[in-house]
Short mmCIF file of C-alpha atoms and ligand atoms in Angstrom, two decimals:
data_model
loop_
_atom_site.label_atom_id
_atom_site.label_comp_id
_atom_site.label_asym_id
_atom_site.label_seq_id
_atom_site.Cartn_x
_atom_site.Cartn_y
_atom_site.Cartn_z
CA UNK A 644 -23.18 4.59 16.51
CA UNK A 645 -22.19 6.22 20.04
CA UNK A 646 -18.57 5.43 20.31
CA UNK A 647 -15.66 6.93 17.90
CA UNK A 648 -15.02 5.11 14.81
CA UNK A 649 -12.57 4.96 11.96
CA UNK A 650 -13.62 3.32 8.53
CA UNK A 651 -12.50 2.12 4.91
CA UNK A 652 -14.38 3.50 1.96
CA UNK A 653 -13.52 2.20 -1.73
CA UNK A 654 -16.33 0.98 -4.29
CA UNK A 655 -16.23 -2.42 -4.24
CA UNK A 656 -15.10 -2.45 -0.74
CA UNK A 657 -16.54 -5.61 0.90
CA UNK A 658 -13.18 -7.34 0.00
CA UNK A 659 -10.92 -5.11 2.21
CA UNK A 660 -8.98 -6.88 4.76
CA UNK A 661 -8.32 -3.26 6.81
CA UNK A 662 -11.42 -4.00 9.24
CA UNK A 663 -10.03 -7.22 10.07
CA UNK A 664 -6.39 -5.45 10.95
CA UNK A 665 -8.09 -2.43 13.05
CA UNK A 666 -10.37 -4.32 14.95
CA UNK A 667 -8.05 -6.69 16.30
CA UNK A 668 -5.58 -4.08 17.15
CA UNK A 669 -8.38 -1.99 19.11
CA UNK A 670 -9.29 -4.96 20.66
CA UNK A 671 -5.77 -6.35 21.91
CA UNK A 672 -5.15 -2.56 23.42
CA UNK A 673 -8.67 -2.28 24.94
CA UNK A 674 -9.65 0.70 23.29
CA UNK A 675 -13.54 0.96 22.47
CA UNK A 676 -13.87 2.15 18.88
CA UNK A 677 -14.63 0.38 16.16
CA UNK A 678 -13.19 0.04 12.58
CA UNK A 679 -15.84 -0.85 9.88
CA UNK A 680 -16.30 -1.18 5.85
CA UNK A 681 -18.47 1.40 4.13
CA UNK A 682 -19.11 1.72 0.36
CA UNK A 683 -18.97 5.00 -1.21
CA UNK A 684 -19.63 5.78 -4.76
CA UNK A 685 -17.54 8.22 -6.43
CA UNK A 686 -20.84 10.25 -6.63
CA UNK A 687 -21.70 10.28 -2.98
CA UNK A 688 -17.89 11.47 -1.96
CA UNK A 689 -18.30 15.17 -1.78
CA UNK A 690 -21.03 14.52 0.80
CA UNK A 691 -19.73 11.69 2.45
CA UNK A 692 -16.33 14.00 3.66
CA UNK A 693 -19.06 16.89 4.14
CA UNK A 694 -20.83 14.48 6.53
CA UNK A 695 -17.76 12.82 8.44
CA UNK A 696 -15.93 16.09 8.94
CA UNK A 697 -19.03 17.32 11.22
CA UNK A 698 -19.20 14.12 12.88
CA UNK A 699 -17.51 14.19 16.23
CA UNK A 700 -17.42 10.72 16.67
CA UNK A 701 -15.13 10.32 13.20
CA UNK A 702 -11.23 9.98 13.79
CA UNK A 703 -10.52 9.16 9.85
CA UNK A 704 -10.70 7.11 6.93
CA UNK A 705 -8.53 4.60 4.74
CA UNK A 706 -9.09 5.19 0.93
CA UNK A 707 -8.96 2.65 -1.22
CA UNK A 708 -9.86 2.61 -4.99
CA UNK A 709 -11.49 4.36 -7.09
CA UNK A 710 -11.07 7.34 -4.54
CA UNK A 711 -7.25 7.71 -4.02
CA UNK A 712 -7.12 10.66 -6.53
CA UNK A 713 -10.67 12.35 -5.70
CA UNK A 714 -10.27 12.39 -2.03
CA UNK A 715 -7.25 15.08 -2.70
CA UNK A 716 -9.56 17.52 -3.95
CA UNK A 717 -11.48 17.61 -0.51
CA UNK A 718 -8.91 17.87 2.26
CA UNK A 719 -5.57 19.74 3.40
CA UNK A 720 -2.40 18.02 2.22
CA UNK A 721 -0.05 19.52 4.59
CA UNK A 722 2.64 16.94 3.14
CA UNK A 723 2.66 17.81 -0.52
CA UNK A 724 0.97 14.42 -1.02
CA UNK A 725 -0.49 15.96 -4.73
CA UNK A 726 3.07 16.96 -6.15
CA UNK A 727 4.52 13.59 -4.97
CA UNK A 728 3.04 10.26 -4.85
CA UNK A 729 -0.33 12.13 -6.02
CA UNK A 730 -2.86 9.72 -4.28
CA UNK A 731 -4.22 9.33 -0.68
CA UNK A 732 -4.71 6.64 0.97
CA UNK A 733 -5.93 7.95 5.05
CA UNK A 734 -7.72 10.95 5.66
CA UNK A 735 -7.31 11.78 9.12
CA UNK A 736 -7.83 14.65 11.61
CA UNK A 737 -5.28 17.69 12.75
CA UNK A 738 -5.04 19.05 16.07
CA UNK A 739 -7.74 21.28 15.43
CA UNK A 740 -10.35 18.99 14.21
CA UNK A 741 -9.83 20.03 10.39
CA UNK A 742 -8.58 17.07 7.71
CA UNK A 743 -5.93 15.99 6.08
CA UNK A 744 -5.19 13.52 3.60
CA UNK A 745 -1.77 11.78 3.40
CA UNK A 746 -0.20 7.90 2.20
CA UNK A 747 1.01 5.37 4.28
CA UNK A 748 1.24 3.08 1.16
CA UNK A 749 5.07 4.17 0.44
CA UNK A 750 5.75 3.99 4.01
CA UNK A 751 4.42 0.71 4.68
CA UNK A 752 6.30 -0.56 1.77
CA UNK A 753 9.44 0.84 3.09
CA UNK A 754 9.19 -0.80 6.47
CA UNK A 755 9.67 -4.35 6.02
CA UNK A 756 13.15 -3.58 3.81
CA UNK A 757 14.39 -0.74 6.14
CA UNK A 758 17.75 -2.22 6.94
CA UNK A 759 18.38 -2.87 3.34
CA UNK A 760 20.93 -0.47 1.91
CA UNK A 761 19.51 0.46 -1.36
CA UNK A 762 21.24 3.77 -2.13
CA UNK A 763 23.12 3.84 -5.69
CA UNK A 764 22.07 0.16 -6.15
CA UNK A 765 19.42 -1.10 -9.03
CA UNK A 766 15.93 -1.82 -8.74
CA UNK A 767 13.18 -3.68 -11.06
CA UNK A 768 9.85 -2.78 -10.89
CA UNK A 769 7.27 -4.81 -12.17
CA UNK A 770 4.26 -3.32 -12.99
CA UNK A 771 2.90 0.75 -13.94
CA UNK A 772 0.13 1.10 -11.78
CA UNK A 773 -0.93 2.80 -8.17
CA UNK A 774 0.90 0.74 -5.98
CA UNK A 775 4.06 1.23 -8.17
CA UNK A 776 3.88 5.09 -7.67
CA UNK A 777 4.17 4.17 -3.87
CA UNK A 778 7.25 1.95 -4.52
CA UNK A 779 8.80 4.25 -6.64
CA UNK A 780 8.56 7.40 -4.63
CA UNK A 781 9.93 5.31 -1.64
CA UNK A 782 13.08 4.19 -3.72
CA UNK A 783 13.15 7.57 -4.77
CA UNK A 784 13.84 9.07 -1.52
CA UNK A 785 16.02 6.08 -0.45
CA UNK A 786 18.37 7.13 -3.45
CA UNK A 787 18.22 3.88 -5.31
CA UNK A 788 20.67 3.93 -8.68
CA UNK A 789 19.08 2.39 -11.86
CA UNK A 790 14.85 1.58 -11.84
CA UNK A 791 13.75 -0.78 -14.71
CA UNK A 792 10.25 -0.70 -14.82
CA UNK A 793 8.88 -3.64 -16.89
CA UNK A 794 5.32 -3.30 -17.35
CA UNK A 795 2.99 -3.25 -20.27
CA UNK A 796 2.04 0.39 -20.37
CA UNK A 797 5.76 1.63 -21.47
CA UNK A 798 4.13 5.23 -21.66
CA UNK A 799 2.91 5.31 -18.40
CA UNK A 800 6.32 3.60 -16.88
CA UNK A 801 8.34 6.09 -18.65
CA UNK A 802 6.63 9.09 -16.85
CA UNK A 803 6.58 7.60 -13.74
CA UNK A 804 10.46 7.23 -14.02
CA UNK A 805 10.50 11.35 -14.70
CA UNK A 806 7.62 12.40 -12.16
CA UNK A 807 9.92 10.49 -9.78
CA UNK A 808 13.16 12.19 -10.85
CA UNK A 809 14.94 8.27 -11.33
CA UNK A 810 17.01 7.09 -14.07
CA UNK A 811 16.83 3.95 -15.38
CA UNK A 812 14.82 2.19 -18.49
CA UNK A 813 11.54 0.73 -19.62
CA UNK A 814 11.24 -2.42 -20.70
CA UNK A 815 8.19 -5.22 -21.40
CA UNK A 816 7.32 -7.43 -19.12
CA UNK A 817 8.55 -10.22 -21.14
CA UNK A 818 12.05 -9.19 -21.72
CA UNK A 819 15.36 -10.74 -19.54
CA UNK A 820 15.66 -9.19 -16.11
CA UNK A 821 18.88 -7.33 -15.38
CA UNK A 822 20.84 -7.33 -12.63
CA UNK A 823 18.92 -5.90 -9.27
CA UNK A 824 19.62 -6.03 -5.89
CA UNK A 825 15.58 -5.40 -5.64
CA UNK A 826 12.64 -6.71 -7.35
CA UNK A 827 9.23 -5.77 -6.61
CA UNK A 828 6.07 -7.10 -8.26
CA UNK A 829 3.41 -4.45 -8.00
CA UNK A 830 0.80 -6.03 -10.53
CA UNK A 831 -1.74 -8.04 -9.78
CA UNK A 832 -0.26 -10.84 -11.48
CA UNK A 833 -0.10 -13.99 -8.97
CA UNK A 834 -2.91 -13.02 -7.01
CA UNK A 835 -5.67 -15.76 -6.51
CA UNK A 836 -7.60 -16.04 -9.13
CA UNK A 837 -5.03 -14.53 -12.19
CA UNK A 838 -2.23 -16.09 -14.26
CA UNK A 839 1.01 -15.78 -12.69
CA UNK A 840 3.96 -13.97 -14.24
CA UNK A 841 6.19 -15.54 -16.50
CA UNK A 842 9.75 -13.95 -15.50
CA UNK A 843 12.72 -16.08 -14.84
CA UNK A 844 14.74 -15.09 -11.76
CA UNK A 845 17.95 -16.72 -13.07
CA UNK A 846 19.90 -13.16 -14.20
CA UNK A 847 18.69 -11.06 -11.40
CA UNK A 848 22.19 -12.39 -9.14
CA UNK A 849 22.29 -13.81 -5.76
CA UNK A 850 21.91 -10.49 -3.97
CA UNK A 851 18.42 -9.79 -5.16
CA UNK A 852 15.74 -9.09 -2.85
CA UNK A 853 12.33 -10.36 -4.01
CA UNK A 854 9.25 -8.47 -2.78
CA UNK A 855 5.60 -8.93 -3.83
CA UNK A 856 2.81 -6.92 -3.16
CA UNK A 857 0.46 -9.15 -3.57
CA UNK A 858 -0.42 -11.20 -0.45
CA UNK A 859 -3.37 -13.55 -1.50
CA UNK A 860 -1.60 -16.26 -1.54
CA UNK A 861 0.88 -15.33 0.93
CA UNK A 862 3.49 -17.08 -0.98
CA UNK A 863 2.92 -16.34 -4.36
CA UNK A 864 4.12 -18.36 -7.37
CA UNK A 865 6.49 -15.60 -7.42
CA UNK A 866 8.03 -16.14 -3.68
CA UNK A 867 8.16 -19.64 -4.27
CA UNK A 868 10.09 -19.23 -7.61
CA UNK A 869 12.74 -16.84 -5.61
CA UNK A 870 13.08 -18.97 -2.26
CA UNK A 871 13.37 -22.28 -5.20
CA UNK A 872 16.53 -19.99 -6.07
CA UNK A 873 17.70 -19.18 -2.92
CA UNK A 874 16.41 -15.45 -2.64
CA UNK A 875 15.32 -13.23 -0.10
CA UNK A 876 12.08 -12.85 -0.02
CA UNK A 877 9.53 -10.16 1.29
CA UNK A 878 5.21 -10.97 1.22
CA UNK A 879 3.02 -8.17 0.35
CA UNK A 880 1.14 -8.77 4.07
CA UNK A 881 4.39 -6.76 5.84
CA UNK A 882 3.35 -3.90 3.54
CA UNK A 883 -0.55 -4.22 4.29
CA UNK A 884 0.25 -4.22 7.84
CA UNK A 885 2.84 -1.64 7.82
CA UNK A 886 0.58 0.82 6.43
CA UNK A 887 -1.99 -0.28 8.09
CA UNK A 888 0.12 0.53 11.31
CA UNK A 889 0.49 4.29 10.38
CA UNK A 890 -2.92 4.84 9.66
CA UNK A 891 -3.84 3.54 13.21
CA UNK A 892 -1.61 5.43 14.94
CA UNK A 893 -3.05 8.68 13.06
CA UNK A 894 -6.75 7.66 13.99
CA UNK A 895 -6.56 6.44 17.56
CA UNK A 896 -3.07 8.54 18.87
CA UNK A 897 -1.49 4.96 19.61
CA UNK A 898 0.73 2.70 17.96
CA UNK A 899 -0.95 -0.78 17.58
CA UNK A 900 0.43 -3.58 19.39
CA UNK A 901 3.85 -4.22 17.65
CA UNK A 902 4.47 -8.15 19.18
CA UNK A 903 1.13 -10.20 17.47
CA UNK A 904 2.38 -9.50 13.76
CA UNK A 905 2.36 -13.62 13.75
CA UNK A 906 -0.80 -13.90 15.05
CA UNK A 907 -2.54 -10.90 12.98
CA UNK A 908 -0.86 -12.54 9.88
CA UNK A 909 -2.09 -15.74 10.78
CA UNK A 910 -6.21 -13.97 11.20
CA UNK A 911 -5.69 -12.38 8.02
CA UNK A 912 -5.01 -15.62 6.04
CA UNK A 913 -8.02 -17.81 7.99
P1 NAP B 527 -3.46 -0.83 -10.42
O1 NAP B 527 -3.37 0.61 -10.15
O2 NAP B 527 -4.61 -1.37 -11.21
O3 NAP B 527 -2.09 -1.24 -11.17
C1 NAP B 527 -1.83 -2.55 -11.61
C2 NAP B 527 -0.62 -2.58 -12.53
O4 NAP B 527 -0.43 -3.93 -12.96
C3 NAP B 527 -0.77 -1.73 -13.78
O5 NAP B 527 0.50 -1.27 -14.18
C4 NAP B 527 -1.32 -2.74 -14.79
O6 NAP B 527 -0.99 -2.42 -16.11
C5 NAP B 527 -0.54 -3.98 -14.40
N1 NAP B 527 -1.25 -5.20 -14.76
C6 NAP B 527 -2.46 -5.59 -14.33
N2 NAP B 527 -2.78 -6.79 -14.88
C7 NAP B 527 -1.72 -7.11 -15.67
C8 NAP B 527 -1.46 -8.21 -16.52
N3 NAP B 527 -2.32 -9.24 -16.65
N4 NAP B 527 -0.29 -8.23 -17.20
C9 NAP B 527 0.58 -7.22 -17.07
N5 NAP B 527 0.39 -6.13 -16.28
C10 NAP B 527 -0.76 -6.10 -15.58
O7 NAP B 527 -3.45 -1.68 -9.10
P2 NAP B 527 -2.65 -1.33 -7.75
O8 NAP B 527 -3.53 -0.59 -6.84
O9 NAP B 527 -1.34 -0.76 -8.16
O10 NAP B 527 -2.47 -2.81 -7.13
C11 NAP B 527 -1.63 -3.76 -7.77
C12 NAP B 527 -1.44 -4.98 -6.87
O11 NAP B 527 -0.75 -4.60 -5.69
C13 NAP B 527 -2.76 -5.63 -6.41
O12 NAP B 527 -2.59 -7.03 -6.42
C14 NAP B 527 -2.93 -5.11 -5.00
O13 NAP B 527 -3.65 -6.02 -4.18
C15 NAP B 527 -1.47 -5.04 -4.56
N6 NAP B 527 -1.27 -4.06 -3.47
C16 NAP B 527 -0.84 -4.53 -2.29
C17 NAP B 527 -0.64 -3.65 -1.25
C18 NAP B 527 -0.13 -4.17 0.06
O14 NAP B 527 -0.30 -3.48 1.08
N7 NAP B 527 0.48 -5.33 0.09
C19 NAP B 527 -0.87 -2.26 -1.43
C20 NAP B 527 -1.31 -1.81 -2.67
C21 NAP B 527 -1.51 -2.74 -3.70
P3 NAP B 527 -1.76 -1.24 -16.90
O15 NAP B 527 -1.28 0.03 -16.28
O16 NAP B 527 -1.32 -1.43 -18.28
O17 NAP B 527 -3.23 -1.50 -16.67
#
């Protein structure tokens, strides 16, 4: 390879749809680099870093799993990533060449719901898992009021409800939703291929905002259930391509194209 190059490195990562995003961005601007899938083991990371940081053709990485946690052990974290959403998602370089690891996952959640006022108001999260510690440290620093996590690891909810400094309760995922003016589905649950959740939207009220990370389908049985009722609704592909967008930026030192989101969604679900 002779020209610079960003990648995405996970184990499985044939699935990932971030070459797909890059690539047509670089292309649209003209800029000749490429984007590409590589799969690392968690074995082969150490070296893998130890090879891309001497490779002057590198501008950075995307994480994906199992390799969010790992990676943190290999690079500068200039932005306290560790002691708060404690994963990485884009290793990238610094002004002088060295790396850094930080998250675009919270941020790219965050984008699509910007203009919603969410401070002092309640929140249900669906759902214990990595993408939930992205969701929750955004709310967190949007000041939401009361977070009920409903997931089926009440241990693991719990602690994510103190690591994030938010008040609020635990509850199973099969108990009656309260009131939110936010819900957001961060399990799996809907995705092509498994069941789809079994909540009932009819006590969440009329201001709730209905956001699902999950964007394969883009509208999910969830969606469809909320827009059947009237809610706003958010997909999960304004969160894959609003990270996606600050990762770019921090491997090529431009934003991508910000007026083909139709088309790029449209590529993405071809
Ligand atoms: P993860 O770390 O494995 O977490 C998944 C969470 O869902 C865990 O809390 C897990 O519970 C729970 N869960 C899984 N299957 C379940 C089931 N059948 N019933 C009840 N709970 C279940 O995965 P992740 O990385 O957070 O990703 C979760 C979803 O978000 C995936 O569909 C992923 O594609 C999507 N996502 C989308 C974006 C985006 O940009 N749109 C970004 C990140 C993730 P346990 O903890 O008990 O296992």
């Amino acid at each position: 390879m002779s020209r610079p190059y960003a990648e995405v490195i996970g184990d499985p990562i044939a699935h990932s749809r971030s070459p797909i995003i890059h690539n047509h961005w670089l292309k649209a601007l003209g800029i000749d680099a490429d984007y590409r899938a590589t799969h690392i083991t968690p074995d082969a990371l150490p070296d893998y870093i130890a090879a891309r940081r001497d490779d002057p053709l590198w501008c950075g990485c995307n994480v994906t799993i199992p390799h969010k946690i790992a990676v943190m052990d290999h690079v500068a974290d200039p932005g306290a990533i560790r002691d708060g959403i404690g994963a990485m998602n884009i290793v990238a370089r610094d002004e002088s060449g060295g790396l850094f690891g930080t998250n675009s996952d919270a941020g790219g959640f965050y984008l699509p719901i910007a203009d919603l006022p969410l401070a002092g108001e309640s929140a249900i999260v669906l759902g214990s898992g990595g993408a939930a510690r992205a969701v929750l440290f955004a709310l967190a620093q949007c000041d939401i009021g009361d977070v009920t996590i409903m997931a089926r690891s009440p241990l693991k909810a719990a602690a994510l409800l103190a690591r994030f400094g938010l008040k609020g309760s635990v509850k199973p995922l099969t108990a009656a939703l309260p009131l939110a003016r936010l819900l957001v589905n961060t399990t799996p649950m809907g995705m092509v291929g498994q069941d789809a959740l079994t909540i009932k939207l009819d006590s969440v009220g009329k201001d709730c905002l209905v956001y699902d990370l999950v964007y394969a389908p883009l509208e999910t049985p969830l969606l469809k259930m909320a827009a059947a009722a009237g809610l706003e609704t958010v997909s999960g592909i304004d969160m894959l391509i609003g990270q996606a967008q600050i990762a770019f930026e921090l491997f090529f030192a431009v934003p991508p194209p910000a007026d083909d989101e139709g088309q790029l969604q449209a590529l993405l679900l071809s």
